[in-house]
mmCIF file of C-alpha atoms in Angstrom:
data_model
loop_
_atom_site.group_PDB
_atom_site.id
_atom_site.type_symbol
_atom_site.label_atom_id
_atom_site.label_comp_id
_atom_site.label_asym_id
_atom_site.label_seq_id
_atom_site.Cartn_x
_atom_site.Cartn_y
_atom_site.Cartn_z
ATOM 1 C CA MET A 1 0.212 0.483 0.333
ATOM 2 C CA ARG A 2 1.286 3.528 -0.946
ATOM 3 C CA LYS A 3 3.023 5.898 1.378
ATOM 4 C CA ILE A 4 2.769 9.784 1.496
ATOM 5 C CA ILE A 5 4.922 10.500 4.620
ATOM 6 C CA SER A 6 5.604 14.127 5.385
ATOM 7 C CA ILE A 7 9.744 15.175 6.943
ATOM 8 C CA ALA A 8 7.975 18.293 8.711
ATOM 9 C CA ASN A 9 9.718 20.739 11.689
ATOM 10 C CA GLN A 10 9.346 24.702 11.223
ATOM 11 C CA LYS A 11 12.744 24.561 12.287
ATOM 12 C CA GLY A 12 15.532 24.999 9.697
ATOM 13 C CA GLY A 13 18.323 22.954 10.197
ATOM 14 C CA VAL A 14 17.902 19.985 11.771
ATOM 15 C CA GLY A 15 18.417 17.701 9.375
ATOM 16 C CA LYS A 16 14.417 17.381 7.215
ATOM 17 C CA THR A 17 17.170 16.583 3.659
ATOM 18 C CA THR A 18 18.928 15.006 4.700
ATOM 19 C CA THR A 19 16.857 12.362 6.238
ATOM 20 C CA THR A 20 14.196 12.677 3.187
ATOM 21 C CA LEU A 21 17.354 11.723 0.504
ATOM 22 C CA ASN A 22 18.687 9.082 3.060
ATOM 23 C CA LEU A 23 15.347 7.494 4.297
ATOM 24 C CA GLY A 24 14.727 7.999 0.763
ATOM 25 C CA THR A 25 17.453 5.789 -1.146
ATOM 26 C CA ALA A 26 17.704 3.198 1.966
ATOM 27 C CA LEU A 27 13.819 2.267 1.289
ATOM 28 C CA ALA A 28 14.793 2.065 -2.320
ATOM 29 C CA LEU A 29 17.485 0.097 -1.120
ATOM 30 C CA LYS A 30 15.052 -2.357 0.060
ATOM 31 C CA GLY A 31 13.292 -2.761 -3.379
ATOM 32 C CA PHE A 32 10.281 -0.378 -2.993
ATOM 33 C CA LYS A 33 9.600 2.530 -5.363
ATOM 34 C CA VAL A 34 10.502 5.955 -4.218
ATOM 35 C CA LEU A 35 9.481 9.496 -4.881
ATOM 36 C CA LEU A 36 11.088 12.635 -3.436
ATOM 37 C CA ILE A 37 9.392 16.139 -3.572
ATOM 38 C CA ASP A 38 11.002 18.915 -3.237
ATOM 39 C CA LEU A 39 8.521 21.375 -0.927
ATOM 40 C CA ASP A 40 11.186 24.179 0.284
ATOM 41 C CA PRO A 41 11.912 27.165 -1.579
ATOM 42 C CA GLN A 42 15.597 27.107 -0.842
ATOM 43 C CA ALA A 43 15.492 23.713 -2.922
ATOM 44 C CA ASN A 44 17.413 22.211 -0.615
ATOM 45 C CA LEU A 45 16.844 18.419 -1.599
ATOM 46 C CA SER A 46 17.650 19.340 -5.403
ATOM 47 C CA SER A 47 21.078 20.729 -4.497
ATOM 48 C CA TYR A 48 21.637 17.365 -2.602
ATOM 49 C CA LEU A 49 20.913 15.679 -5.920
ATOM 50 C CA GLY A 50 22.625 17.739 -7.959
ATOM 51 C CA PHE A 51 19.625 19.445 -9.596
ATOM 52 C CA GLU A 52 20.049 22.508 -12.096
ATOM 53 C CA GLY A 53 18.138 23.971 -13.975
ATOM 54 C CA ASP A 54 16.467 22.484 -17.321
ATOM 55 C CA GLY A 55 13.964 24.054 -18.545
ATOM 56 C CA ASP A 56 11.374 21.797 -17.409
ATOM 57 C CA PRO A 57 8.509 21.971 -14.971
ATOM 58 C CA THR A 58 8.437 21.755 -10.895
ATOM 59 C CA ILE A 59 6.280 21.419 -7.940
ATOM 60 C CA SER A 60 6.336 25.206 -8.719
ATOM 61 C CA HIS A 61 4.941 24.768 -12.298
ATOM 62 C CA MET A 62 1.623 22.196 -11.077
ATOM 63 C CA MET A 63 0.561 24.241 -7.827
ATOM 64 C CA LEU A 64 0.425 27.683 -10.183
ATOM 65 C CA SER A 65 -1.420 25.283 -12.595
ATOM 66 C CA ILE A 66 -4.044 23.956 -9.640
ATOM 67 C CA ALA A 67 -4.197 27.057 -7.831
ATOM 68 C CA LYS A 68 -5.732 28.998 -11.851
ATOM 69 C CA GLY A 69 -7.967 26.401 -11.438
ATOM 70 C CA MET A 70 -6.071 23.280 -13.838
ATOM 71 C CA LYS A 71 -5.721 19.827 -13.748
ATOM 72 C CA VAL A 72 -2.362 18.335 -13.669
ATOM 73 C CA SER A 73 -2.743 14.848 -15.364
ATOM 74 C CA LYS A 74 -0.258 12.135 -15.504
ATOM 75 C CA GLU A 75 1.725 13.390 -18.226
ATOM 76 C CA ASP A 76 2.543 16.997 -16.970
ATOM 77 C CA PHE A 77 2.660 15.440 -13.260
ATOM 78 C CA ASP A 78 5.455 12.912 -15.426
ATOM 79 C CA SER A 79 7.086 15.315 -17.269
ATOM 80 C CA CYS A 80 8.308 17.344 -13.469
ATOM 81 C CA VAL A 81 10.058 13.806 -11.975
ATOM 82 C CA ARG A 82 13.479 13.540 -13.331
ATOM 83 C CA VAL A 83 15.919 10.419 -12.431
ATOM 84 C CA SER A 84 18.990 10.378 -10.089
ATOM 85 C CA GLU A 85 20.084 7.014 -10.944
ATOM 86 C CA GLU A 86 22.985 6.420 -8.540
ATOM 87 C CA ASN A 87 20.263 7.082 -5.695
ATOM 88 C CA LYS A 88 17.807 4.909 -7.125
ATOM 89 C CA ILE A 89 15.183 7.371 -6.641
ATOM 90 C CA SER A 90 12.718 9.598 -8.400
ATOM 91 C CA TYR A 91 12.356 12.956 -7.467
ATOM 92 C CA ILE A 92 10.804 16.574 -8.126
ATOM 93 C CA PRO A 93 12.662 19.412 -8.003
ATOM 94 C CA SER A 94 11.328 22.934 -6.447
ATOM 95 C CA ASP A 95 12.755 26.690 -7.944
ATOM 96 C CA ILE A 96 12.740 29.941 -6.576
ATOM 97 C CA ASN A 97 9.588 30.308 -7.798
ATOM 98 C CA LEU A 98 7.594 28.131 -4.494
ATOM 99 C CA ALA A 99 8.080 31.374 -2.780
ATOM 100 C CA ASN A 100 5.431 33.313 -4.584
ATOM 101 C CA ALA A 101 3.387 29.835 -3.228
ATOM 102 C CA GLU A 102 1.934 32.219 -0.161
ATOM 103 C CA SER A 103 1.205 35.038 -2.378
ATOM 104 C CA TYR A 104 -0.565 32.417 -5.830
ATOM 105 C CA LEU A 105 -2.499 30.259 -3.950
ATOM 106 C CA MET A 106 -4.099 33.352 -1.883
ATOM 107 C CA ASN A 107 -7.385 32.937 -3.691
ATOM 108 C CA ALA A 108 -7.066 28.846 -5.389
ATOM 109 C CA LEU A 109 -10.452 27.638 -4.108
ATOM 110 C CA SER A 110 -9.735 25.461 -1.553
ATOM 111 C CA ARG A 111 -5.787 26.119 -1.592
ATOM 112 C CA GLU A 112 -4.821 23.859 1.809
ATOM 113 C CA THR A 113 -5.924 20.534 -1.254
ATOM 114 C CA VAL A 114 -3.530 21.562 -3.621
ATOM 115 C CA MET A 115 -1.002 19.063 -3.108
ATOM 116 C CA LYS A 116 -3.202 16.734 -2.498
ATOM 117 C CA ARG A 117 -4.896 17.396 -5.867
ATOM 118 C CA ILE A 118 -1.412 17.085 -7.509
ATOM 119 C CA LEU A 119 -0.937 13.535 -6.042
ATOM 120 C CA THR A 120 -3.015 11.908 -6.845
ATOM 121 C CA ASN A 121 -3.591 7.938 -7.112
ATOM 122 C CA GLU A 122 -3.452 8.007 -10.761
ATOM 123 C CA ASN A 123 -0.195 9.902 -10.869
ATOM 124 C CA LEU A 124 0.748 7.589 -8.368
ATOM 125 C CA THR A 125 1.053 4.542 -10.049
ATOM 126 C CA ASP A 126 4.532 4.316 -10.239
ATOM 127 C CA TYR A 127 5.344 4.248 -6.222
ATOM 128 C CA ASP A 128 5.871 3.290 -2.793
ATOM 129 C CA TYR A 129 7.019 5.490 -0.496
ATOM 130 C CA VAL A 130 6.656 9.586 -1.385
ATOM 131 C CA LEU A 131 8.515 11.729 0.830
ATOM 132 C CA ILE A 132 8.057 15.418 1.092
ATOM 133 C CA ASP A 133 10.531 17.105 2.235
ATOM 134 C CA CYS A 134 8.476 20.341 3.285
ATOM 135 C CA LEU A 135 9.924 23.726 4.087
ATOM 136 C CA PRO A 136 11.049 25.553 7.965
ATOM 137 C CA SER A 137 7.816 27.294 8.142
ATOM 138 C CA LEU A 138 3.971 26.916 9.883
ATOM 139 C CA GLY A 139 2.704 28.316 6.346
ATOM 140 C CA ILE A 140 0.352 27.351 3.359
ATOM 141 C CA LEU A 141 3.022 24.597 2.092
ATOM 142 C CA LEU A 142 3.901 22.627 5.319
ATOM 143 C CA VAL A 143 -0.364 22.688 5.542
ATOM 144 C CA ASN A 144 -0.677 21.637 2.117
ATOM 145 C CA ALA A 145 1.525 18.964 2.691
ATOM 146 C CA LEU A 146 -0.426 17.542 5.790
ATOM 147 C CA THR A 147 -2.558 17.511 3.631
ATOM 148 C CA ALA A 148 -1.550 14.780 1.214
ATOM 149 C CA SER A 149 -0.071 12.706 3.861
ATOM 150 C CA ASP A 150 -0.659 9.510 5.604
ATOM 151 C CA ASN A 151 2.197 10.363 7.858
ATOM 152 C CA VAL A 152 4.724 13.350 9.517
ATOM 153 C CA ILE A 153 8.226 12.538 10.976
ATOM 154 C CA ILE A 154 8.955 14.970 12.873
ATOM 155 C CA PRO A 155 13.167 14.801 12.987
ATOM 156 C CA VAL A 156 14.474 16.848 16.424
ATOM 157 C CA GLN A 157 17.595 18.206 17.059
ATOM 158 C CA THR A 158 19.044 17.316 19.530
ATOM 159 C CA GLN A 159 19.195 20.711 20.609
ATOM 160 C CA LYS A 160 17.820 22.737 23.818
ATOM 161 C CA PHE A 161 16.110 25.007 21.552
ATOM 162 C CA ALA A 162 14.797 23.068 18.116
ATOM 163 C CA TYR A 163 13.527 20.677 20.802
ATOM 164 C CA GLU A 164 11.556 24.054 22.294
ATOM 165 C CA GLY A 165 9.278 24.235 18.867
ATOM 166 C CA LEU A 166 7.997 20.487 18.853
ATOM 167 C CA GLY A 167 4.752 21.163 20.482
ATOM 168 C CA SER A 168 3.818 23.819 17.672
ATOM 169 C CA LEU A 169 3.998 20.883 15.097
ATOM 170 C CA ILE A 170 2.495 18.803 16.857
ATOM 171 C CA ASN A 171 -0.467 20.529 17.632
ATOM 172 C CA ILE A 172 -1.105 22.083 13.696
ATOM 173 C CA CYS A 173 -0.051 18.533 12.713
ATOM 174 C CA GLU A 174 -2.895 17.630 15.380
ATOM 175 C CA GLN A 175 -5.698 20.304 13.772
ATOM 176 C CA VAL A 176 -5.476 18.973 10.170
ATOM 177 C CA LYS A 177 -6.217 16.093 11.742
ATOM 178 C CA GLU A 178 -9.151 17.454 12.826
ATOM 179 C CA THR A 179 -10.703 19.420 9.790
ATOM 180 C CA ILE A 180 -8.707 18.237 6.151
ATOM 181 C CA ASN A 181 -6.993 15.138 6.597
ATOM 182 C CA LYS A 182 -8.943 12.323 9.141
ATOM 183 C CA ASN A 183 -6.473 10.154 8.011
ATOM 184 C CA LEU A 184 -3.156 12.138 9.258
ATOM 185 C CA LYS A 185 -0.612 10.038 11.842
ATOM 186 C CA VAL A 186 1.908 11.221 13.776
ATOM 187 C CA SER A 187 4.172 8.389 12.732
ATOM 188 C CA GLY A 188 7.722 9.244 15.133
ATOM 189 C CA ILE A 189 10.227 11.698 16.317
ATOM 190 C CA ILE A 190 13.649 11.051 14.911
ATOM 191 C CA ALA A 191 16.366 12.426 17.041
ATOM 192 C CA THR A 192 19.314 13.509 14.651
ATOM 193 C CA MET A 193 22.804 15.007 14.420
ATOM 194 C CA ALA A 194 22.992 13.213 18.349
ATOM 195 C CA GLU A 195 26.386 13.625 20.130
ATOM 196 C CA ASN A 196 28.099 13.046 23.182
ATOM 197 C CA THR A 197 27.609 16.146 24.513
ATOM 198 C CA LYS A 198 25.264 17.254 28.200
ATOM 199 C CA MET A 199 22.886 19.464 25.756
ATOM 200 C CA SER A 200 22.492 16.391 23.400
ATOM 201 C CA ARG A 201 21.962 14.203 26.311
ATOM 202 C CA ASN A 202 19.706 15.801 28.683
ATOM 203 C CA THR A 203 17.937 16.331 24.734
ATOM 204 C CA LEU A 204 17.319 12.851 24.179
ATOM 205 C CA GLU A 205 16.718 11.955 27.633
ATOM 206 C CA MET A 206 13.504 15.038 27.207
ATOM 207 C CA LEU A 207 12.250 13.710 24.051
ATOM 208 C CA ASP A 208 11.736 10.073 25.605
ATOM 209 C CA LYS A 209 11.097 11.596 29.042
ATOM 210 C CA ASN A 210 7.843 13.504 26.784
ATOM 211 C CA TYR A 211 7.126 11.952 23.330
ATOM 212 C CA LYS A 212 7.797 8.189 24.900
ATOM 213 C CA ASP A 213 5.702 6.731 22.041
ATOM 214 C CA LEU A 214 6.150 8.894 19.057
ATOM 215 C CA LEU A 215 10.226 8.233 19.359
ATOM 216 C CA TYR A 216 12.068 6.537 16.832
ATOM 217 C CA ASN A 217 14.602 3.611 18.265
ATOM 218 C CA ILE A 218 17.038 4.727 16.007
ATOM 219 C CA ALA A 219 18.643 8.266 16.656
ATOM 220 C CA ILE A 220 21.009 9.586 13.107
ATOM 221 C CA HIS A 221 24.121 10.768 14.670
ATOM 222 C CA LYS A 222 26.668 14.271 13.461
ATOM 223 C CA SER A 223 28.682 13.962 11.516
ATOM 224 C CA VAL A 224 30.971 15.606 8.671
ATOM 225 C CA GLU A 225 30.097 12.923 6.460
ATOM 226 C CA ALA A 226 26.251 13.593 6.129
ATOM 227 C CA ALA A 227 27.998 17.575 4.703
ATOM 228 C CA ASN A 228 30.522 15.186 2.977
ATOM 229 C CA SER A 229 27.771 13.110 0.963
ATOM 230 C CA SER A 230 25.745 16.262 0.390
ATOM 231 C CA GLU A 231 28.817 17.433 -1.815
ATOM 232 C CA ARG A 232 29.184 14.095 -3.914
ATOM 233 C CA ASN A 233 25.082 13.927 -4.193
ATOM 234 C CA ARG A 234 24.459 10.339 -3.301
ATOM 235 C CA SER A 235 23.206 9.816 0.077
ATOM 236 C CA LEU A 236 25.456 8.057 3.149
ATOM 237 C CA CYS A 237 23.251 4.838 2.337
ATOM 238 C CA LEU A 238 25.455 3.363 -0.850
ATOM 239 C CA ASN A 239 28.934 3.599 1.551
ATOM 240 C CA LYS A 240 29.710 1.872 3.917
ATOM 241 C CA ASN A 241 29.254 3.564 7.168
ATOM 242 C CA LYS A 242 27.908 4.813 10.601
ATOM 243 C CA LEU A 243 25.643 7.152 9.341
ATOM 244 C CA GLY A 244 24.089 5.017 6.650
ATOM 245 C CA GLU A 245 23.335 2.401 8.422
ATOM 246 C CA GLU A 246 21.482 4.143 11.266
ATOM 247 C CA TYR A 247 19.035 5.178 7.990
ATOM 248 C CA LYS A 248 18.783 1.461 6.769
ATOM 249 C CA ALA A 249 17.659 0.785 10.409
ATOM 250 C CA LEU A 250 15.517 3.902 10.488
ATOM 251 C CA ALA A 251 14.489 2.671 7.125
ATOM 252 C CA GLU A 252 13.175 -0.851 9.201
ATOM 253 C CA GLU A 253 11.514 1.047 11.586
ATOM 254 C CA ILE A 254 9.208 2.933 9.104
ATOM 255 C CA ILE A 255 8.435 0.154 7.427
ATOM 256 C CA THR A 256 6.667 -1.219 10.063
ATOM 257 C CA ARG A 257 5.202 1.808 11.694
ATOM 258 C CA CYS A 258 4.218 3.814 9.073
#
C-alpha cells in the first residue's frame, strides 16, 4: 500500500533534507519505488541530488496550475519527475518560484488541498513511498503537505531550541487531522545530530520522557559524513558508514510504523 510521508519541522537545520534523501535511498535499496518531492523554495533537496535548472517544470509549476483551476494530468506530473540513477530514486525538484506560493495560492479554491490534488492515485501509480521534504515554516505549504500525507515524521536536532518548537508542530498536525485530513498520523520523531554532549543527552532524555511512544529507537548521529554526502550528491546509504547504517535501520522502523 502506497504511503505519502511528510518530513517536517518548522525549525531549520534539523536534518529534514538529509533524512528525506537518505531514508528514500534506504527504502529504495529494499526494493521499494520511491519518489521524493522538494517542497522548499530553498531547494536544498534538489541541490543534494545535483539538480540544475533544465527548463522542465517543477513542483512550483504544478501548484500554480492547480491554483489557476487547471488539472494536473499523469503526463503533466511525469514531466516534472527526474531520476537520480545513482541514488536509486525519482524526485520532483523545487525552484525559487515556490517562494511566491503564499500569494498565488491565496485565491485558489480549497488552497490547502492543492498538493493533494497533485498527488492523486493516478499520478502515483509508479511509487510505493512518496517523501515530501517540507520547508521550515508553519505556513500554507506545510498545511498542503500534511493534507496530502498519510504520515508525518519529525526530525528533531538534539539541541534545546530545536526541541522547544516540537509542541507547536504536533499541534498543527492535530488541527489538520481534525479539520482536513482525518487519516493523518504523526508516525514518529527522529532524534538527529546526536552527539556525546550534555545538551544532546539531556534533549534525548526529554524526548524519551515526553514523547516516548513517538520516538524512533534509532537516533541519527552528527558526522561530517553528512556534509560530504551532500557535496558528492550521493546518499550515505550507498557507502559503508555509520550514518548510512543508521538510516537503513530507520527505514526498517518506518516500514513497520507507517
